Amino acid sequence: MYVDAHNHLELYGDKLNEALKDIRENHIITLACSMDEESYLFARSLSKDNQIIIPCFGVHPWRAHNNYKDLDRFEKYIKETPIIGEIGLDFHWVLERERYPNQLKVLKYFLEKAREYNKVTNLHTKGAEREILDLIKQYNLRTPIIHWYSGPVDLISKFIEYGCYFTISVDIGYSKLTEEIVKTIPIDRILTETDGPTALEWVNGEYGYPSYIKNIVNKISTIKNLPEKEVKKAIEDNLKTLINI
Ligand SMILES: [Zn+2]
């Protein structure tokens, strides 16, 4: 099995059926992250007919400013989801500083619940890597997944020390920083992700289907100088240490 530990299935639009076929045919266990309640319910409905899809509930930091009220309405979804995500902070792409307090409010609510229900989290850390590391420690989170890390390389050892996992994304092969990050992270902490069809488009202009995950595994195996089969198996095993599949 391949692992796509961070995807957004609602972004495929009219290409959704093709994407689902791609997921099934290539046996890609897919963590379908959500942006908000609506996107979670969509992912959850897809998972009914596709056991290989695991719906994850969270409120993305980009959506925090319209979801920070009545947070307790989310508790029922948090209880049922195996992984909480996408959640986190974004001080890089979100330029409106007045939105940061709401990002923090929403994130802290989810972290409180992650601790209460002992859930794995899928964390967005863009421009807020140090803040997220401090919060992980403060909330004593269980094995968080750090999504598409692009922060300071010297912080990686701190995340690893804590017990974090990292998803390697579609910019591998295009980014020197990602190559360095892959070299730094031990193979037993690595997962792979596509982050939806538009992430690859952002990197090289190509529309990204889930099976692009194979290229990511291939590139990790080159950087790590390990057989591709071994890398694929290690990534599957890593996901199995986080959730029952
Ligand atoms: Zn995402």
JSON list of N, CA and C in Angstrom, two decimals, residues 148-183:
[
{"chain": "A", "resi": 148, "resn": "TRP", "atom": "N", "xyz": [4.08, 18.85, 5.38]},
{"chain": "A", "resi": 148, "resn": "TRP", "atom": "CA", "xyz": [4.89, 19.64, 4.43]},
{"chain": "A", "resi": 148, "resn": "TRP", "atom": "C", "xyz": [5.75, 20.69, 5.13]},
{"chain": "A", "resi": 149, "resn": "TYR", "atom": "N", "xyz": [6.61, 20.23, 6.00]},
{"chain": "A", "resi": 149, "resn": "TYR", "atom": "CA", "xyz": [7.45, 21.14, 6.77]},
{"chain": "A", "resi": 149, "resn": "TYR", "atom": "C", "xyz": [8.38, 21.93, 5.83]},
{"chain": "A", "resi": 150, "resn": "SER", "atom": "N", "xyz": [8.46, 23.24, 6.05]},
{"chain": "A", "resi": 150, "resn": "SER", "atom": "CA", "xyz": [9.39, 24.04, 5.25]},
{"chain": "A", "resi": 150, "resn": "SER", "atom": "C", "xyz": [10.05, 25.11, 6.11]},
{"chain": "A", "resi": 151, "resn": "GLY", "atom": "N", "xyz": [10.11, 24.84, 7.41]},
{"chain": "A", "resi": 151, "resn": "GLY", "atom": "CA", "xyz": [10.68, 25.83, 8.34]},
{"chain": "A", "resi": 151, "resn": "GLY", "atom": "C", "xyz": [12.17, 25.63, 8.53]},
{"chain": "A", "resi": 152, "resn": "PRO", "atom": "N", "xyz": [12.71, 26.21, 9.59]},
{"chain": "A", "resi": 152, "resn": "PRO", "atom": "CA", "xyz": [14.15, 26.10, 9.86]},
{"chain": "A", "resi": 152, "resn": "PRO", "atom": "C", "xyz": [14.57, 24.63, 10.06]},
{"chain": "A", "resi": 153, "resn": "VAL", "atom": "N", "xyz": [15.67, 24.25, 9.42]},
{"chain": "A", "resi": 153, "resn": "VAL", "atom": "CA", "xyz": [16.14, 22.86, 9.50]},
{"chain": "A", "resi": 153, "resn": "VAL", "atom": "C", "xyz": [16.59, 22.53, 10.93]},
{"chain": "A", "resi": 154, "resn": "ASP", "atom": "N", "xyz": [17.11, 23.52, 11.63]},
{"chain": "A", "resi": 154, "resn": "ASP", "atom": "CA", "xyz": [17.60, 23.23, 12.99]},
{"chain": "A", "resi": 154, "resn": "ASP", "atom": "C", "xyz": [16.50, 22.89, 13.98]},
{"chain": "A", "resi": 155, "resn": "LEU", "atom": "N", "xyz": [15.25, 23.16, 13.63]},
{"chain": "A", "resi": 155, "resn": "LEU", "atom": "CA", "xyz": [14.15, 22.80, 14.54]},
{"chain": "A", "resi": 155, "resn": "LEU", "atom": "C", "xyz": [13.72, 21.35, 14.37]},
{"chain": "A", "resi": 156, "resn": "ILE", "atom": "N", "xyz": [14.10, 20.74, 13.24]},
{"chain": "A", "resi": 156, "resn": "ILE", "atom": "CA", "xyz": [13.61, 19.39, 12.92]},
{"chain": "A", "resi": 156, "resn": "ILE", "atom": "C", "xyz": [13.98, 18.40, 14.02]},
{"chain": "A", "resi": 157, "resn": "SER", "atom": "N", "xyz": [15.20, 18.51, 14.52]},
{"chain": "A", "resi": 157, "resn": "SER", "atom": "CA", "xyz": [15.63, 17.55, 15.55]},
{"chain": "A", "resi": 157, "resn": "SER", "atom": "C", "xyz": [14.74, 17.64, 16.80]},
{"chain": "A", "resi": 158, "resn": "LYS", "atom": "N", "xyz": [14.25, 18.83, 17.07]},
{"chain": "A", "resi": 158, "resn": "LYS", "atom": "CA", "xyz": [13.37, 19.00, 18.24]},
{"chain": "A", "resi": 158, "resn": "LYS", "atom": "C", "xyz": [12.03, 18.30, 18.02]},
{"chain": "A", "resi": 159, "resn": "PHE", "atom": "N", "xyz": [11.49, 18.42, 16.80]},
{"chain": "A", "resi": 159, "resn": "PHE", "atom": "CA", "xyz": [10.23, 17.73, 16.47]},
{"chain": "A", "resi": 159, "resn": "PHE", "atom": "C", "xyz": [10.45, 16.21, 16.52]},
{"chain": "A", "resi": 160, "resn": "ILE", "atom": "N", "xyz": [11.60, 15.77, 16.01]},
{"chain": "A", "resi": 160, "resn": "ILE", "atom": "CA", "xyz": [11.89, 14.33, 16.00]},
{"chain": "A", "resi": 160, "resn": "ILE", "atom": "C", "xyz": [12.03, 13.81, 17.43]},
{"chain": "A", "resi": 161, "resn": "GLU", "atom": "N", "xyz": [12.77, 14.54, 18.21]},
{"chain": "A", "resi": 161, "resn": "GLU", "atom": "CA", "xyz": [12.98, 14.18, 19.63]},
{"chain": "A", "resi": 161, "resn": "GLU", "atom": "C", "xyz": [11.64, 14.00, 20.33]},
{"chain": "A", "resi": 162, "resn": "TYR", "atom": "N", "xyz": [10.70, 14.86, 20.00]},
{"chain": "A", "resi": 162, "resn": "TYR", "atom": "CA", "xyz": [9.39, 14.78, 20.64]},
{"chain": "A", "resi": 162, "resn": "TYR", "atom": "C", "xyz": [8.62, 13.54, 20.20]},
{"chain": "A", "resi": 163, "resn": "GLY", "atom": "N", "xyz": [8.86, 13.08, 18.97]},
{"chain": "A", "resi": 163, "resn": "GLY", "atom": "CA", "xyz": [8.12, 11.91, 18.47]},
{"chain": "A", "resi": 163, "resn": "GLY", "atom": "C", "xyz": [7.26, 12.21, 17.26]},
{"chain": "A", "resi": 164, "resn": "CYS", "atom": "N", "xyz": [7.50, 13.35, 16.60]},
{"chain": "A", "resi": 164, "resn": "CYS", "atom": "CA", "xyz": [6.68, 13.74, 15.46]},
{"chain": "A", "resi": 164, "resn": "CYS", "atom": "C", "xyz": [7.02, 12.93, 14.21]},
{"chain": "A", "resi": 165, "resn": "TYR", "atom": "N", "xyz": [6.04, 12.84, 13.33]},
{"chain": "A", "resi": 165, "resn": "TYR", "atom": "CA", "xyz": [6.20, 12.28, 11.98]},
{"chain": "A", "resi": 165, "resn": "TYR", "atom": "C", "xyz": [6.11, 13.44, 10.99]},
{"chain": "A", "resi": 166, "resn": "PHE", "atom": "N", "xyz": [6.64, 13.23, 9.79]},
{"chain": "A", "resi": 166, "resn": "PHE", "atom": "CA", "xyz": [6.65, 14.30, 8.78]},
{"chain": "A", "resi": 166, "resn": "PHE", "atom": "C", "xyz": [6.11, 13.76, 7.46]},
{"chain": "A", "resi": 167, "resn": "THR", "atom": "N", "xyz": [5.24, 14.53, 6.80]},
{"chain": "A", "resi": 167, "resn": "THR", "atom": "CA", "xyz": [4.83, 14.15, 5.44]},
{"chain": "A", "resi": 167, "resn": "THR", "atom": "C", "xyz": [5.71, 14.88, 4.43]},
{"chain": "A", "resi": 168, "resn": "ILE", "atom": "N", "xyz": [6.27, 14.11, 3.51]},
{"chain": "A", "resi": 168, "resn": "ILE", "atom": "CA", "xyz": [7.07, 14.68, 2.43]},
{"chain": "A", "resi": 168, "resn": "ILE", "atom": "C", "xyz": [6.15, 14.89, 1.24]},
{"chain": "A", "resi": 169, "resn": "SER", "atom": "N", "xyz": [6.20, 16.06, 0.67]},
{"chain": "A", "resi": 169, "resn": "SER", "atom": "CA", "xyz": [5.20, 16.45, -0.33]},
{"chain": "A", "resi": 169, "resn": "SER", "atom": "C", "xyz": [5.79, 16.53, -1.75]},
{"chain": "A", "resi": 170, "resn": "VAL", "atom": "N", "xyz": [4.96, 17.08, -2.64]},
{"chain": "A", "resi": 170, "resn": "VAL", "atom": "CA", "xyz": [5.24, 17.06, -4.08]},
{"chain": "A", "resi": 170, "resn": "VAL", "atom": "C", "xyz": [6.40, 17.95, -4.53]},
{"chain": "A", "resi": 171, "resn": "ASP", "atom": "N", "xyz": [6.95, 18.75, -3.62]},
{"chain": "A", "resi": 171, "resn": "ASP", "atom": "CA", "xyz": [8.08, 19.59, -4.05]},
{"chain": "A", "resi": 171, "resn": "ASP", "atom": "C", "xyz": [9.41, 18.84, -3.97]},
{"chain": "A", "resi": 172, "resn": "ILE", "atom": "N", "xyz": [9.37, 17.58, -3.55]},
{"chain": "A", "resi": 172, "resn": "ILE", "atom": "CA", "xyz": [10.62, 16.80, -3.53]},
{"chain": "A", "resi": 172, "resn": "ILE", "atom": "C", "xyz": [11.12, 16.66, -4.97]},
{"chain": "A", "resi": 173, "resn": "GLY", "atom": "N", "xyz": [12.41, 16.93, -5.16]},
{"chain": "A", "resi": 173, "resn": "GLY", "atom": "CA", "xyz": [12.97, 16.93, -6.52]},
{"chain": "A", "resi": 173, "resn": "GLY", "atom": "C", "xyz": [12.99, 18.33, -7.10]},
{"chain": "A", "resi": 174, "resn": "TYR", "atom": "N", "xyz": [12.29, 19.25, -6.45]},
{"chain": "A", "resi": 174, "resn": "TYR", "atom": "CA", "xyz": [12.25, 20.65, -6.93]},
{"chain": "A", "resi": 174, "resn": "TYR", "atom": "C", "xyz": [12.82, 21.62, -5.89]},
{"chain": "A", "resi": 175, "resn": "SER", "atom": "N", "xyz": [12.97, 21.14, -4.66]},
{"chain": "A", "resi": 175, "resn": "SER", "atom": "CA", "xyz": [13.36, 22.04, -3.58]},
{"chain": "A", "resi": 175, "resn": "SER", "atom": "C", "xyz": [14.58, 21.50, -2.84]},
{"chain": "A", "resi": 176, "resn": "LYS", "atom": "N", "xyz": [15.61, 22.32, -2.77]},
{"chain": "A", "resi": 176, "resn": "LYS", "atom": "CA", "xyz": [16.84, 21.97, -2.04]},
{"chain": "A", "resi": 176, "resn": "LYS", "atom": "C", "xyz": [16.53, 21.76, -0.56]},
{"chain": "A", "resi": 177, "resn": "LEU", "atom": "N", "xyz": [15.65, 22.64, -0.05]},
{"chain": "A", "resi": 177, "resn": "LEU", "atom": "CA", "xyz": [15.30, 22.56, 1.38]},
{"chain": "A", "resi": 177, "resn": "LEU", "atom": "C", "xyz": [14.63, 21.22, 1.68]},
{"chain": "A", "resi": 178, "resn": "THR", "atom": "N", "xyz": [13.68, 20.81, 0.81]},
{"chain": "A", "resi": 178, "resn": "THR", "atom": "CA", "xyz": [13.00, 19.53, 1.05]},
{"chain": "A", "resi": 178, "resn": "THR", "atom": "C", "xyz": [13.99, 18.37, 0.98]},
{"chain": "A", "resi": 179, "resn": "GLU", "atom": "N", "xyz": [14.94, 18.46, 0.07]},
{"chain": "A", "resi": 179, "resn": "GLU", "atom": "CA", "xyz": [15.95, 17.40, -0.01]},
{"chain": "A", "resi": 179, "resn": "GLU", "atom": "C", "xyz": [16.74, 17.31, 1.30]},
{"chain": "A", "resi": 180, "resn": "GLU", "atom": "N", "xyz": [17.10, 18.46, 1.83]},
{"chain": "A", "resi": 180, "resn": "GLU", "atom": "CA", "xyz": [17.84, 18.49, 3.10]},
{"chain": "A", "resi": 180, "resn": "GLU", "atom": "C", "xyz": [16.97, 17.94, 4.24]},
{"chain": "A", "resi": 181, "resn": "ILE", "atom": "N", "xyz": [15.70, 18.29, 4.21]},
{"chain": "A", "resi": 181, "resn": "ILE", "atom": "CA", "xyz": [14.77, 17.82, 5.23]},
{"chain": "A", "resi": 181, "resn": "ILE", "atom": "C", "xyz": [14.65, 16.30, 5.17]},
{"chain": "A", "resi": 182, "resn": "VAL", "atom": "N", "xyz": [14.53, 15.75, 3.97]},
{"chain": "A", "resi": 182, "resn": "VAL", "atom": "CA", "xyz": [14.42, 14.29, 3.81]},
{"chain": "A", "resi": 182, "resn": "VAL", "atom": "C", "xyz": [15.68, 13.60, 4.33]},
{"chain": "A", "resi": 183, "resn": "LYS", "atom": "N", "xyz": [16.84, 14.22, 4.08]},
{"chain": "A", "resi": 183, "resn": "LYS", "atom": "CA", "xyz": [18.10, 13.64, 4.59]},
{"chain": "A", "resi": 183, "resn": "LYS", "atom": "C", "xyz": [18.11, 13.63, 6.12]}
]
